[in-house]
Each structure stands twice: as structure tokens, then as C-alpha cells.
């Protein structure tokens, strides 16, 4: 089953909200070792969701455009 772009964007937003909430709540209990570990894991997960969210809003490039850009970069490096 393939998820459409809007569903992926919504999932990324929900993931960001949940992990940010977990990070904020666990920040109040940093003396507890379980809360500290949960805080770190939630923070890392938030970064992952934020990166995913960012990538979902980038314009799609075709393979031909990417090849052309790579060729242009190589030509600039050799000159």
C-alpha cells in the first residue's frame, strides 16, 4: 500500500507533535534515568520527523535534471 504525499505530510506533522510533547514532558523529570533516556530518544525522533517533514516539501526533480546538474558541477570543477 502506497501512501500519498498528503498522508505522509500529516504523519510527519503528527510525529513531530508527539515527539516534541514527549521531549517537553520528560524535561521536567530529568533526574529520573528512564525519563532522561526517553527525553533523548524523543529528541532524536523529533529530529528525524523534522527532517522527513522537510524532505516532503522539497520539489521533485527528474533524473535528467539531476544528471544535467551533476555534469555542470563536474565541468565547473575541471575549469
PDB file of N, CA, C and O in Angstrom:
ATOM      1  N   UNK A   1       0.842  -1.181   0.000  1.00  0.00           N
ATOM      2  CA  UNK A   1       0.000   0.000   0.000  1.00  0.00           C
ATOM      3  C   UNK A   1       0.886   1.242   0.000  1.00  0.00           C
ATOM      4  O   UNK A   1       1.739   1.410   0.866  1.00  0.00           O
ATOM      5  N   UNK A   2       0.707   2.105  -0.965  1.00  0.00           N
ATOM      6  CA  UNK A   2       1.497   3.322  -1.073  1.00  0.00           C
ATOM      7  C   UNK A   2       0.705   4.498  -0.508  1.00  0.00           C
ATOM      8  O   UNK A   2      -0.454   4.692  -0.824  1.00  0.00           O
ATOM      9  N   UNK A   3       1.368   5.261   0.361  1.00  0.00           N
ATOM     10  CA  UNK A   3       0.736   6.419   0.976  1.00  0.00           C
ATOM     11  C   UNK A   3       0.962   7.643   0.091  1.00  0.00           C
ATOM     12  O   UNK A   3       2.060   7.874  -0.396  1.00  0.00           O
ATOM     13  N   UNK A   4      -0.079   8.442  -0.095  1.00  0.00           N
ATOM     14  CA  UNK A   4       0.076   9.638  -0.907  1.00  0.00           C
ATOM     15  C   UNK A   4       0.829  10.708  -0.119  1.00  0.00           C
ATOM     16  O   UNK A   4       1.050  10.594   1.089  1.00  0.00           O
ATOM     17  N   UNK A   5       1.231  11.746  -0.818  1.00  0.00           N
ATOM     18  CA  UNK A   5       2.074  12.781  -0.234  1.00  0.00           C
ATOM     19  C   UNK A   5       1.388  13.495   0.928  1.00  0.00           C
ATOM     20  O   UNK A   5       2.021  13.772   1.955  1.00  0.00           O
ATOM     21  N   UNK A   6       0.108  13.776   0.809  1.00  0.00           N
ATOM     22  CA  UNK A   6      -0.607  14.481   1.883  1.00  0.00           C
ATOM     23  C   UNK A   6      -0.666  13.640   3.162  1.00  0.00           C
ATOM     24  O   UNK A   6      -0.529  14.167   4.267  1.00  0.00           O
ATOM     25  N   UNK A   7      -0.852  12.343   3.025  1.00  0.00           N
ATOM     26  CA  UNK A   7      -0.889  11.466   4.196  1.00  0.00           C
ATOM     27  C   UNK A   7       0.488  11.399   4.854  1.00  0.00           C
ATOM     28  O   UNK A   7       0.596  11.406   6.090  1.00  0.00           O
ATOM     29  N   UNK A   8       1.545  11.360   4.054  1.00  0.00           N
ATOM     30  CA  UNK A   8       2.897  11.354   4.606  1.00  0.00           C
ATOM     31  C   UNK A   8       3.196  12.660   5.340  1.00  0.00           C
ATOM     32  O   UNK A   8       3.790  12.651   6.428  1.00  0.00           O
ATOM     33  N   UNK A   9       2.764  13.773   4.760  1.00  0.00           N
ATOM     34  CA  UNK A   9       2.973  15.065   5.415  1.00  0.00           C
ATOM     35  C   UNK A   9       2.239  15.128   6.753  1.00  0.00           C
ATOM     36  O   UNK A   9       2.769  15.629   7.750  1.00  0.00           O
ATOM     37  N   UNK A  10       1.018  14.621   6.763  1.00  0.00           N
ATOM     38  CA  UNK A  10       0.235  14.622   8.003  1.00  0.00           C
ATOM     39  C   UNK A  10       0.883  13.722   9.055  1.00  0.00           C
ATOM     40  O   UNK A  10       0.950  14.073  10.237  1.00  0.00           O
ATOM     41  N   UNK A  11       1.370  12.565   8.640  1.00  0.00           N
ATOM     42  CA  UNK A  11       2.044  11.647   9.568  1.00  0.00           C
ATOM     43  C   UNK A  11       3.306  12.289  10.140  1.00  0.00           C
ATOM     44  O   UNK A  11       3.602  12.142  11.336  1.00  0.00           O
ATOM     45  N   UNK A  12       4.054  12.995   9.306  1.00  0.00           N
ATOM     46  CA  UNK A  12       5.259  13.669   9.780  1.00  0.00           C
ATOM     47  C   UNK A  12       4.918  14.746  10.804  1.00  0.00           C
ATOM     48  O   UNK A  12       5.599  14.888  11.826  1.00  0.00           O
ATOM     49  N   UNK A  13       3.854  15.505  10.550  1.00  0.00           N
ATOM     50  CA  UNK A  13       3.439  16.553  11.492  1.00  0.00           C
ATOM     51  C   UNK A  13       2.988  15.953  12.821  1.00  0.00           C
ATOM     52  O   UNK A  13       3.320  16.472  13.897  1.00  0.00           O
ATOM     53  N   UNK A  14       2.230  14.876  12.754  1.00  0.00           N
ATOM     54  CA  UNK A  14       1.766  14.215  13.986  1.00  0.00           C
ATOM     55  C   UNK A  14       2.964  13.660  14.758  1.00  0.00           C
ATOM     56  O   UNK A  14       3.034  13.786  15.989  1.00  0.00           O
ATOM     57  N   UNK A  15       3.901  13.058  14.050  1.00  0.00           N
ATOM     58  CA  UNK A  15       5.109  12.538  14.695  1.00  0.00           C
ATOM     59  C   UNK A  15       5.910  13.637  15.356  1.00  0.00           C
ATOM     60  O   UNK A  15       6.420  13.470  16.476  1.00  0.00           O
ATOM     61  N   UNK A  16       6.047  14.772  14.680  1.00  0.00           N
ATOM     62  CA  UNK A  16       6.767  15.902  15.271  1.00  0.00           C
ATOM     63  C   UNK A  16       6.063  16.401  16.528  1.00  0.00           C
ATOM     64  O   UNK A  16       6.714  16.685  17.544  1.00  0.00           O
ATOM     65  N   UNK A  17       4.739  16.491  16.471  1.00  0.00           N
ATOM     66  CA  UNK A  17       3.974  16.975  17.622  1.00  0.00           C
ATOM     67  C   UNK A  17       4.117  16.033  18.812  1.00  0.00           C
ATOM     68  O   UNK A  17       4.363  16.470  19.947  1.00  0.00           O
ATOM     69  N   UNK A  18       3.998  14.738  18.549  1.00  0.00           N
ATOM     70  CA  UNK A  18       4.073  13.750  19.640  1.00  0.00           C
ATOM     71  C   UNK A  18       5.461  13.719  20.268  1.00  0.00           C
ATOM     72  O   UNK A  18       5.597  13.707  21.503  1.00  0.00           O
ATOM     73  N   UNK A  19       6.499  13.720  19.435  1.00  0.00           N
ATOM     74  CA  UNK A  19       7.851  13.638  19.993  1.00  0.00           C
ATOM     75  C   UNK A  19       8.262  14.938  20.688  1.00  0.00           C
ATOM     76  O   UNK A  19       8.965  14.892  21.699  1.00  0.00           O
ATOM     77  N   UNK A  20       7.799  16.074  20.173  1.00  0.00           N
ATOM     78  CA  UNK A  20       8.096  17.331  20.860  1.00  0.00           C
ATOM     79  C   UNK A  20       7.386  17.374  22.206  1.00  0.00           C
ATOM     80  O   UNK A  20       7.956  17.812  23.215  1.00  0.00           O
ATOM     81  N   UNK A  21       6.150  16.896  22.239  1.00  0.00           N
ATOM     82  CA  UNK A  21       5.419  16.823  23.507  1.00  0.00           C
ATOM     83  C   UNK A  21       6.116  15.916  24.511  1.00  0.00           C
ATOM     84  O   UNK A  21       6.239  16.252  25.696  1.00  0.00           O
ATOM     85  N   UNK A  22       6.587  14.769  24.043  1.00  0.00           N
ATOM     86  CA  UNK A  22       7.306  13.847  24.937  1.00  0.00           C
ATOM     87  C   UNK A  22       8.601  14.476  25.433  1.00  0.00           C
ATOM     88  O   UNK A  22       8.985  14.302  26.600  1.00  0.00           O
ATOM     89  N   UNK A  23       9.264  15.225  24.580  1.00  0.00           N
ATOM     90  CA  UNK A  23      10.508  15.887  24.988  1.00  0.00           C
ATOM     91  C   UNK A  23      10.238  16.945  26.060  1.00  0.00           C
ATOM     92  O   UNK A  23      10.967  17.033  27.051  1.00  0.00           O
ATOM     93  N   UNK A  24       9.184  17.705  25.877  1.00  0.00           N
ATOM     94  CA  UNK A  24       8.846  18.754  26.855  1.00  0.00           C
ATOM     95  C   UNK A  24       8.446  18.132  28.188  1.00  0.00           C
ATOM     96  O   UNK A  24       8.907  18.555  29.250  1.00  0.00           O
ATOM     97  N   UNK A  25       7.604  17.115  28.155  1.00  0.00           N
ATOM     98  CA  UNK A  25       7.132  16.492  29.404  1.00  0.00           C
ATOM     99  C   UNK A  25       8.285  15.830  30.154  1.00  0.00           C
ATOM    100  O   UNK A  25       8.412  15.980  31.366  1.00  0.00           O
ATOM    101  N   UNK A  26       9.134  15.102  29.424  1.00  0.00           N
ATOM    102  CA  UNK A  26      10.231  14.407  30.109  1.00  0.00           C
ATOM    103  C   UNK A  26      11.311  15.374  30.585  1.00  0.00           C
ATOM    104  O   UNK A  26      12.112  15.013  31.448  1.00  0.00           O
ATOM    105  N   UNK A  27      11.340  16.604  30.055  1.00  0.00           N
ATOM    106  CA  UNK A  27      12.348  17.567  30.516  1.00  0.00           C
ATOM    107  C   UNK A  27      12.130  17.966  31.972  1.00  0.00           C
ATOM    108  O   UNK A  27      13.054  18.430  32.631  1.00  0.00           O
ATOM    109  N   UNK A  28      10.912  17.768  32.465  1.00  0.00           N
ATOM    110  CA  UNK A  28      10.614  18.126  33.849  1.00  0.00           C
ATOM    111  C   UNK A  28      11.072  17.061  34.848  1.00  0.00           C
ATOM    112  O   UNK A  28      11.074  17.306  36.049  1.00  0.00           O
ATOM    113  N   UNK A  29      11.467  15.902  34.352  1.00  0.00           N
ATOM    114  CA  UNK A  29      11.837  14.788  35.227  1.00  0.00           C
ATOM    115  C   UNK A  29      13.213  14.249  34.876  1.00  0.00           C
ATOM    116  O   UNK A  29      13.439  13.042  34.831  1.00  0.00           O
ATOM    117  N   UNK A  30      14.171  15.134  34.640  1.00  0.00           N
ATOM    118  CA  UNK A  30      15.485  14.721  34.161  1.00  0.00           C
ATOM    119  C   UNK A  30      16.316  13.984  35.217  1.00  0.00           C
ATOM    120  O   UNK A  30      17.313  13.365  34.878  1.00  0.00           O
ATOM    121  N   UNK A  31      15.924  14.024  36.466  1.00  0.00           N
ATOM    122  CA  UNK A  31      16.668  13.281  37.488  1.00  0.00           C
ATOM    123  C   UNK A  31      16.347  11.796  37.444  1.00  0.00           C
ATOM    124  O   UNK A  31      17.131  10.976  37.916  1.00  0.00           O
ATOM    125  N   UNK A  32      15.219  11.452  36.862  1.00  0.00           N
ATOM    126  CA  UNK A  32      14.826  10.058  36.694  1.00  0.00           C
ATOM    127  C   UNK A  32      15.537   9.510  35.454  1.00  0.00           C
ATOM    128  O   UNK A  32      15.466  10.089  34.378  1.00  0.00           O
ATOM    129  N   UNK A  33      16.221   8.359  35.609  1.00  0.00           N
ATOM    130  CA  UNK A  33      17.018   7.838  34.488  1.00  0.00           C
ATOM    131  C   UNK A  33      16.147   7.394  33.306  1.00  0.00           C
ATOM    132  O   UNK A  33      16.550   7.552  32.147  1.00  0.00           O
ATOM    133  N   UNK A  34      14.961   6.862  33.580  1.00  0.00           N
ATOM    134  CA  UNK A  34      14.077   6.445  32.488  1.00  0.00           C
ATOM    135  C   UNK A  34      13.581   7.673  31.719  1.00  0.00           C
ATOM    136  O   UNK A  34      13.544   7.680  30.489  1.00  0.00           O
ATOM    137  N   UNK A  35      13.229   8.721  32.447  1.00  0.00           N
ATOM    138  CA  UNK A  35      12.767   9.947  31.799  1.00  0.00           C
ATOM    139  C   UNK A  35      13.888  10.577  30.988  1.00  0.00           C
ATOM    140  O   UNK A  35      13.649  11.107  29.889  1.00  0.00           O
ATOM    141  N   UNK A  36      15.115  10.510  31.493  1.00  0.00           N
ATOM    142  CA  UNK A  36      16.246  11.085  30.770  1.00  0.00           C
ATOM    143  C   UNK A  36      16.479  10.346  29.456  1.00  0.00           C
ATOM    144  O   UNK A  36      16.687  10.962  28.410  1.00  0.00           O
ATOM    145  N   UNK A  37      16.417   9.018  29.497  1.00  0.00           N
ATOM    146  CA  UNK A  37      16.590   8.222  28.277  1.00  0.00           C
ATOM    147  C   UNK A  37      15.442   8.483  27.300  1.00  0.00           C
ATOM    148  O   UNK A  37      15.657   8.609  26.089  1.00  0.00           O
ATOM    149  N   UNK A  38      14.232   8.569  27.823  1.00  0.00           N
ATOM    150  CA  UNK A  38      13.071   8.861  26.975  1.00  0.00           C
ATOM    151  C   UNK A  38      13.206  10.240  26.347  1.00  0.00           C
ATOM    152  O   UNK A  38      12.874  10.432  25.177  1.00  0.00           O
ATOM    153  N   UNK A  39      13.722  11.186  27.114  1.00  0.00           N
ATOM    154  CA  UNK A  39      13.926  12.544  26.621  1.00  0.00           C
ATOM    155  C   UNK A  39      14.895  12.557  25.432  1.00  0.00           C
ATOM    156  O   UNK A  39      14.627  13.195  24.408  1.00  0.00           O
ATOM    157  N   UNK A  40      15.981  11.832  25.560  1.00  0.00           N
ATOM    158  CA  UNK A  40      16.977  11.783  24.485  1.00  0.00           C
ATOM    159  C   UNK A  40      16.401  11.090  23.246  1.00  0.00           C
ATOM    160  O   UNK A  40      16.555  11.570  22.121  1.00  0.00           O
ATOM    161  N   UNK A  41      15.735   9.956  23.452  1.00  0.00           N
ATOM    162  CA  UNK A  41      15.147   9.222  22.326  1.00  0.00           C
ATOM    163  C   UNK A  41      14.082  10.073  21.629  1.00  0.00           C
ATOM    164  O   UNK A  41      14.027  10.127  20.392  1.00  0.00           O
ATOM    165  N   UNK A  42      13.260  10.745  22.407  1.00  0.00           N
ATOM    166  CA  UNK A  42      12.225  11.598  21.817  1.00  0.00           C
ATOM    167  C   UNK A  42      12.841  12.765  21.055  1.00  0.00           C
ATOM    168  O   UNK A  42      12.349  13.152  19.989  1.00  0.00           O
ATOM    169  N   UNK A  43      13.924  13.311  21.558  1.00  0.00           N
ATOM    170  CA  UNK A  43      14.610  14.392  20.856  1.00  0.00           C
ATOM    171  C   UNK A  43      15.193  13.945  19.527  1.00  0.00           C
ATOM    172  O   UNK A  43      15.083  14.641  18.511  1.00  0.00           O
ATOM    173  N   UNK A  44      15.795  12.773  19.516  1.00  0.00           N
ATOM    174  CA  UNK A  44      16.345  12.221  18.276  1.00  0.00           C
ATOM    175  C   UNK A  44      15.209  11.917  17.295  1.00  0.00           C
ATOM    176  O   UNK A  44      15.314  12.205  16.089  1.00  0.00           O
ATOM    177  N   UNK A  45      14.124  11.342  17.799  1.00  0.00           N
ATOM    178  CA  UNK A  45      12.972  11.042  16.941  1.00  0.00           C
ATOM    179  C   UNK A  45      12.383  12.329  16.369  1.00  0.00           C
ATOM    180  O   UNK A  45      11.983  12.374  15.199  1.00  0.00           O
ATOM    181  N   UNK A  46      12.351  13.384  17.182  1.00  0.00           N
ATOM    182  CA  UNK A  46      11.852  14.669  16.683  1.00  0.00           C
ATOM    183  C   UNK A  46      12.706  15.167  15.523  1.00  0.00           C
ATOM    184  O   UNK A  46      12.179  15.649  14.517  1.00  0.00           O
ATOM    185  N   UNK A  47      14.023  15.051  15.662  1.00  0.00           N
ATOM    186  CA  UNK A  47      14.918  15.470  14.571  1.00  0.00           C
ATOM    187  C   UNK A  47      14.641  14.657  13.311  1.00  0.00           C
ATOM    188  O   UNK A  47      14.654  15.195  12.200  1.00  0.00           O
ATOM    189  N   UNK A  48      14.400  13.359  13.470  1.00  0.00           N
ATOM    190  CA  UNK A  48      14.082  12.516  12.326  1.00  0.00           C
ATOM    191  C   UNK A  48      12.782  12.919  11.658  1.00  0.00           C
ATOM    192  O   UNK A  48      12.710  13.016  10.427  1.00  0.00           O
ATOM    193  N   UNK A  49      11.759  13.157  12.444  1.00  0.00           N
ATOM    194  CA  UNK A  49      10.473  13.598  11.886  1.00  0.00           C
ATOM    195  C   UNK A  49      10.602  14.969  11.221  1.00  0.00           C
ATOM    196  O   UNK A  49       9.994  15.217  10.178  1.00  0.00           O
ATOM    197  N   UNK A  50      11.397  15.862  11.813  1.00  0.00           N
ATOM    198  CA  UNK A  50      11.576  17.192  11.225  1.00  0.00           C
ATOM    199  C   UNK A  50      12.287  17.088   9.875  1.00  0.00           C
ATOM    200  O   UNK A  50      11.912  17.777   8.910  1.00  0.00           O
ATOM    201  N   UNK A  51      13.287  16.225   9.782  1.00  0.00           N
ATOM    202  CA  UNK A  51      13.984  16.027   8.513  1.00  0.00           C
ATOM    203  C   UNK A  51      13.047  15.426   7.469  1.00  0.00           C
ATOM    204  O   UNK A  51      13.030  15.863   6.313  1.00  0.00           O
ATOM    205  N   UNK A  52      12.276  14.439   7.875  1.00  0.00           N
ATOM    206  CA  UNK A  52      11.311  13.813   6.963  1.00  0.00           C
ATOM    207  C   UNK A  52      10.303  14.859   6.469  1.00  0.00           C
ATOM    208  O   UNK A  52       9.998  14.947   5.291  1.00  0.00           O
ATOM    209  N   UNK A  53       9.792  15.670   7.399  1.00  0.00           N
ATOM    210  CA  UNK A  53       8.835  16.715   7.069  1.00  0.00           C
ATOM    211  C   UNK A  53       9.444  17.695   6.067  1.00  0.00           C
ATOM    212  O   UNK A  53       8.812  18.082   5.088  1.00  0.00           O
ATOM    213  N   UNK A  54      10.677  18.073   6.296  1.00  0.00           N
ATOM    214  CA  UNK A  54      11.363  18.994   5.389  1.00  0.00           C
ATOM    215  C   UNK A  54      11.502  18.378   3.997  1.00  0.00           C
ATOM    216  O   UNK A  54      11.262  19.056   2.991  1.00  0.00           O
ATOM    217  N   UNK A  55      11.871  17.124   3.932  1.00  0.00           N
ATOM    218  CA  UNK A  55      12.074  16.467   2.636  1.00  0.00           C
ATOM    219  C   UNK A  55      10.759  16.307   1.872  1.00  0.00           C
ATOM    220  O   UNK A  55      10.762  16.306   0.639  1.00  0.00           O
ATOM    221  N   UNK A  56       9.657  16.196   2.561  1.00  0.00           N
ATOM    222  CA  UNK A  56       8.367  16.045   1.897  1.00  0.00           C
ATOM    223  C   UNK A  56       7.920  17.317   1.180  1.00  0.00           C
ATOM    224  O   UNK A  56       7.073  17.264   0.295  1.00  0.00           O
ATOM    225  N   UNK A  57       8.485  18.455   1.560  1.00  0.00           N
ATOM    226  CA  UNK A  57       8.095  19.716   0.946  1.00  0.00           C
ATOM    227  C   UNK A  57       9.085  20.188  -0.116  1.00  0.00           C
ATOM    228  O   UNK A  57       8.936  21.280  -0.647  1.00  0.00           O
ATOM    229  N   UNK A  58      10.090  19.386  -0.424  1.00  0.00           N
ATOM    230  CA  UNK A  58      11.043  19.748  -1.466  1.00  0.00           C
ATOM    231  C   UNK A  58      10.481  19.397  -2.837  1.00  0.00           C
ATOM    232  O   UNK A  58       9.803  18.387  -2.985  1.00  0.00           O
ATOM    233  N   UNK A  59      10.770  20.216  -3.843  1.00  0.00           N
ATOM    234  CA  UNK A  59      10.281  19.900  -5.194  1.00  0.00           C
ATOM    235  C   UNK A  59      10.951  18.647  -5.734  1.00  0.00           C
ATOM    236  O   UNK A  59      12.136  18.400  -5.467  1.00  0.00           O
ATOM    237  N   UNK A  60      10.184  17.870  -6.463  1.00  0.00           N
ATOM    238  CA  UNK A  60      10.710  16.648  -7.063  1.00  0.00           C
ATOM    239  C   UNK A  60      11.508  17.019  -8.308  1.00  0.00           C
ATOM    240  O   UNK A  60      11.085  17.838  -9.102  1.00  0.00           O
ATOM    241  N   UNK A  61      12.673  16.392  -8.459  1.00  0.00           N
ATOM    242  CA  UNK A  61      13.498  16.623  -9.634  1.00  0.00           C
ATOM    243  C   UNK A  61      13.542  15.350 -10.458  1.00  0.00           C
ATOM    244  O   UNK A  61      13.663  14.260  -9.918  1.00  0.00           O
ATOM    245  N   UNK A  62      13.478  15.519 -11.749  1.00  0.00           N
ATOM    246  CA  UNK A  62      13.567  14.349 -12.614  1.00  0.00           C
ATOM    247  C   UNK A  62      15.021  13.901 -12.717  1.00  0.00           C
ATOM    248  O   UNK A  62      15.955  14.646 -12.418  1.00  0.00           O
ATOM    249  N   UNK A  63      15.228  12.674 -13.152  1.00  0.00           N
ATOM    250  CA  UNK A  63      16.581  12.129 -13.259  1.00  0.00           C
ATOM    251  C   UNK A  63      17.409  12.891 -14.289  1.00  0.00           C
ATOM    252  O   UNK A  63      18.609  13.069 -14.120  1.00  0.00           O
ATOM    253  N   UNK A  64      16.773  13.342 -15.366  1.00  0.00           N
ATOM    254  CA  UNK A  64      17.509  14.080 -16.391  1.00  0.00           C
ATOM    255  C   UNK A  64      18.036  15.403 -15.848  1.00  0.00           C
ATOM    256  O   UNK A  64      19.159  15.803 -16.143  1.00  0.00           O
ATOM    257  N   UNK A  65      17.239  16.091 -15.059  1.00  0.00           N
ATOM    258  CA  UNK A  65      17.673  17.366 -14.486  1.00  0.00           C
ATOM    259  C   UNK A  65      18.834  17.127 -13.529  1.00  0.00           C
ATOM    260  O   UNK A  65      19.815  17.875 -13.525  1.00  0.00           O
ATOM    261  N   UNK A  66      18.764  16.067 -12.717  1.00  0.00           N
ATOM    262  CA  UNK A  66      19.845  15.756 -11.783  1.00  0.00           C
ATOM    263  C   UNK A  66      21.128  15.431 -12.536  1.00  0.00           C
ATOM    264  O   UNK A  66      22.215  15.873 -12.156  1.00  0.00           O
ATOM    265  N   UNK A  67      21.030  14.652 -13.628  1.00  0.00           N
ATOM    266  CA  UNK A  67      22.219  14.320 -14.423  1.00  0.00           C
ATOM    267  C   UNK A  67      22.829  15.580 -15.018  1.00  0.00           C
ATOM    268  O   UNK A  67      24.050  15.745 -15.014  1.00  0.00           O
ATOM    269  N   UNK A  68      21.989  16.466 -15.523  1.00  0.00           N
ATOM    270  CA  UNK A  68      22.471  17.714 -16.118  1.00  0.00           C
ATOM    271  C   UNK A  68      23.181  18.566 -15.072  1.00  0.00           C
ATOM    272  O   UNK A  68      24.232  19.128 -15.328  1.00  0.00           O
ATOM    273  N   UNK A  69      22.625  18.649 -13.864  1.00  0.00           N
ATOM    274  CA  UNK A  69      23.246  19.433 -12.797  1.00  0.00           C
ATOM    275  C   UNK A  69      24.586  18.833 -12.403  1.00  0.00           C
ATOM    276  O   UNK A  69      25.550  19.552 -12.164  1.00  0.00           O
ATOM    277  N   UNK A  70      24.651  17.508 -12.333  1.00  0.00           N
ATOM    278  CA  UNK A  70      25.908  16.849 -11.987  1.00  0.00           C
ATOM    279  C   UNK A  70      26.964  17.105 -13.056  1.00  0.00           C
ATOM    280  O   UNK A  70      28.134  17.339 -12.737  1.00  0.00           O
ATOM    281  N   UNK A  71      26.575  17.061 -14.328  1.00  0.00           N
ATOM    282  CA  UNK A  71      27.517  17.344 -15.409  1.00  0.00           C
ATOM    283  C   UNK A  71      28.020  18.777 -15.335  1.00  0.00           C
ATOM    284  O   UNK A  71      29.210  19.043 -15.530  1.00  0.00           O
ATOM    285  N   UNK A  72      27.123  19.720 -15.043  1.00  0.00           N
ATOM    286  CA  UNK A  72      27.520  21.114 -14.915  1.00  0.00           C
ATOM    287  C   UNK A  72      28.492  21.311 -13.757  1.00  0.00           C
ATOM    288  O   UNK A  72      29.465  22.058 -13.866  1.00  0.00           O
ATOM    289  N   UNK A  73      28.251  20.638 -12.632  1.00  0.00           N
ATOM    290  CA  UNK A  73      29.154  20.734 -11.478  1.00  0.00           C
ATOM    291  C   UNK A  73      30.526  20.170 -11.824  1.00  0.00           C
ATOM    292  O   UNK A  73      31.551  20.739 -11.456  1.00  0.00           O
ATOM    293  N   UNK A  74      30.552  19.033 -12.525  1.00  0.00           N
ATOM    294  CA  UNK A  74      31.825  18.433 -12.921  1.00  0.00           C
ATOM    295  C   UNK A  74      32.579  19.344 -13.873  1.00  0.00           C
ATOM    296  O   UNK A  74      33.803  19.510 -13.752  1.00  0.00           O
ATOM    297  N   UNK A  75      31.885  19.975 -14.805  1.00  0.00           N
ATOM    298  CA  UNK A  75      32.536  20.889 -15.744  1.00  0.00           C
ATOM    299  C   UNK A  75      33.107  22.090 -15.026  1.00  0.00           C
ATOM    300  O   UNK A  75      34.186  22.576 -15.360  1.00  0.00           O
ATOM    301  N   UNK A  76      32.412  22.587 -14.020  1.00  0.00           N
ATOM    302  CA  UNK A  76      32.916  23.731 -13.260  1.00  0.00           C
ATOM    303  C   UNK A  76      34.152  23.355 -12.444  1.00  0.00           C
ATOM    304  O   UNK A  76      35.063  24.151 -12.277  1.00  0.00           O
ATOM    305  N   UNK A  77      34.186  22.128 -11.952  1.00  0.00           N
ATOM    306  CA  UNK A  77      35.327  21.682 -11.150  1.00  0.00           C
ATOM    307  C   UNK A  77      36.574  21.534 -12.012  1.00  0.00           C
ATOM    308  O   UNK A  77      37.698  21.784 -11.569  1.00  0.00           O
ATOM    309  N   UNK A  78      36.420  21.107 -13.251  1.00  0.00           N
ATOM    310  CA  UNK A  78      37.559  20.895 -14.123  1.00  0.00           C
ATOM    311  C   UNK A  78      38.085  22.206 -14.701  1.00  0.00           C
ATOM    312  O   UNK A  78      39.222  22.297 -15.126  1.00  0.00           O
ATOM    313  N   UNK A  79      37.265  23.233 -14.730  1.00  0.00           N
ATOM    314  CA  UNK A  79      37.702  24.517 -15.305  1.00  0.00           C
ATOM    315  C   UNK A  79      38.425  25.353 -14.317  1.00  0.00           C
ATOM    316  O   UNK A  79      38.683  25.520 -13.367  1.00  0.00           O
TER     317      UNK A  79
END
